[in-house]
Amino acid sequence: MTNDTSNDTGHDTDHANDTVITVDPDVPLVRIVREFDAPKERVFRAHVDPDLMVQWLGPRDLVMTIDQWDCRAGGSYRYVHRRGDEEYGFRGCFHEVRPDELIIQTFMFEGFPDGVALEKLVLEDLPGGRCRLTATSLVDSFEGRDAFVASGMETGVIEGYERLDELLVG
Amino acid sequence: MTNDTSNDTGHDTDHANDTVITVDPDVPLVRIVREFDAPKERVFRAHVDPDLMVQWLGPRDLVMTIDQWDCRAGGSYRYVHRRGDEEYGFRGCFHEVRPDELIIQTFMFEGFPDGVALEKLVLEDLPGGRCRLTATSLVDSFEGRDAFVASGMETGVIEGYERLDELLVG
């Protein structure tokens, strides 16, 4: 993966909502930028309402179950993604939840407990009732960051946001 | 501040418990290493028991008050340091609390809410009933990290651990 792994297909002309995933050259951080055809309030709600989260987060072939969900500053979460017998648990705590604008949280895949990330989600309105999401994930080593990117997270992120597009239309 | 800001005074001969603060050359992280003349269980307890925390955390001329303290994975905290009319609030959430060994948490000075850090505290036993603490603080930019170091945190950290030495003797 290079420093720009955009799957850009010409959003200047047709506003295709491409997911642009880049690795920062200076710090061990992954940055995801994605636009949505919905105002930021609706995209924010899809990130904090557990009944909506389970409908879009992650790739299509995984089933998501939420064990714990307390999306407020000082709250925490745990969810599991399942594919047949495979089971992947994720958990973290919420440092800040600012309605319609910002979520700062920790994130950990339980299969790799040493790789705790500090994640920041920022939402900004765009003209035409659209919005832009910028999600960053910071870890303490470039090796850890690159292993995370190489783990196949890209597919899950891109498919997840396509599912979120569908949910926002519905 | 250089890459090694040790205030070393020859711990090979007298086991002086010097606080060694270094900035990582590769990632925006500060690392603090400190040894204590006490087993890790006692140093851990001084980090999780709020009645002990207020007796040592920070410089001597500040008074610490804890507003919120729920030191467990998924819990959160807020405390205030006061010097006369000056008031400095700090808050975060606990991602992981593994007894006697590890604490992973977020940390934010409320006067600079964009500078959220991911902090990790690791305790290891040493021979002779002593232990070593390694505390790292990761942020998302070198500028932010260097501003944190330049803010005078060094004095507070060194004095705080000297106060902790006194508490552990008492």
mmCIF file of N, CA, C and O in Angstrom, chain B residues 68 78 100 119:
data_model
loop_
_atom_site.group_PDB
_atom_site.id
_atom_site.type_symbol
_atom_site.label_atom_id
_atom_site.label_comp_id
_atom_site.label_asym_id
_atom_site.label_seq_id
_atom_site.Cartn_x
_atom_site.Cartn_y
_atom_site.Cartn_z
ATOM 1 N N GLN B 68 -13.999 12.765 39.403
ATOM 2 C CA GLN B 68 -14.565 11.528 38.865
ATOM 3 C C GLN B 68 -13.429 10.538 38.804
ATOM 4 O O GLN B 68 -12.328 10.887 38.331
ATOM 5 N N ARG B 78 -11.773 12.420 35.950
ATOM 6 C CA ARG B 78 -11.511 13.853 35.798
ATOM 7 C C ARG B 78 -10.921 14.361 37.106
ATOM 8 O O ARG B 78 -11.389 13.993 38.186
ATOM 9 N N ASP B 100 -1.599 -4.542 38.772
ATOM 10 C CA ASP B 100 -0.159 -4.599 39.068
ATOM 11 C C ASP B 100 0.727 -4.542 37.823
ATOM 12 O O ASP B 100 1.952 -4.638 37.947
ATOM 13 N N GLU B 119 -2.197 7.006 26.600
ATOM 14 C CA GLU B 119 -1.144 6.754 27.582
ATOM 15 C C GLU B 119 -1.112 5.293 28.013
ATOM 16 O O GLU B 119 -2.158 4.662 28.155
#
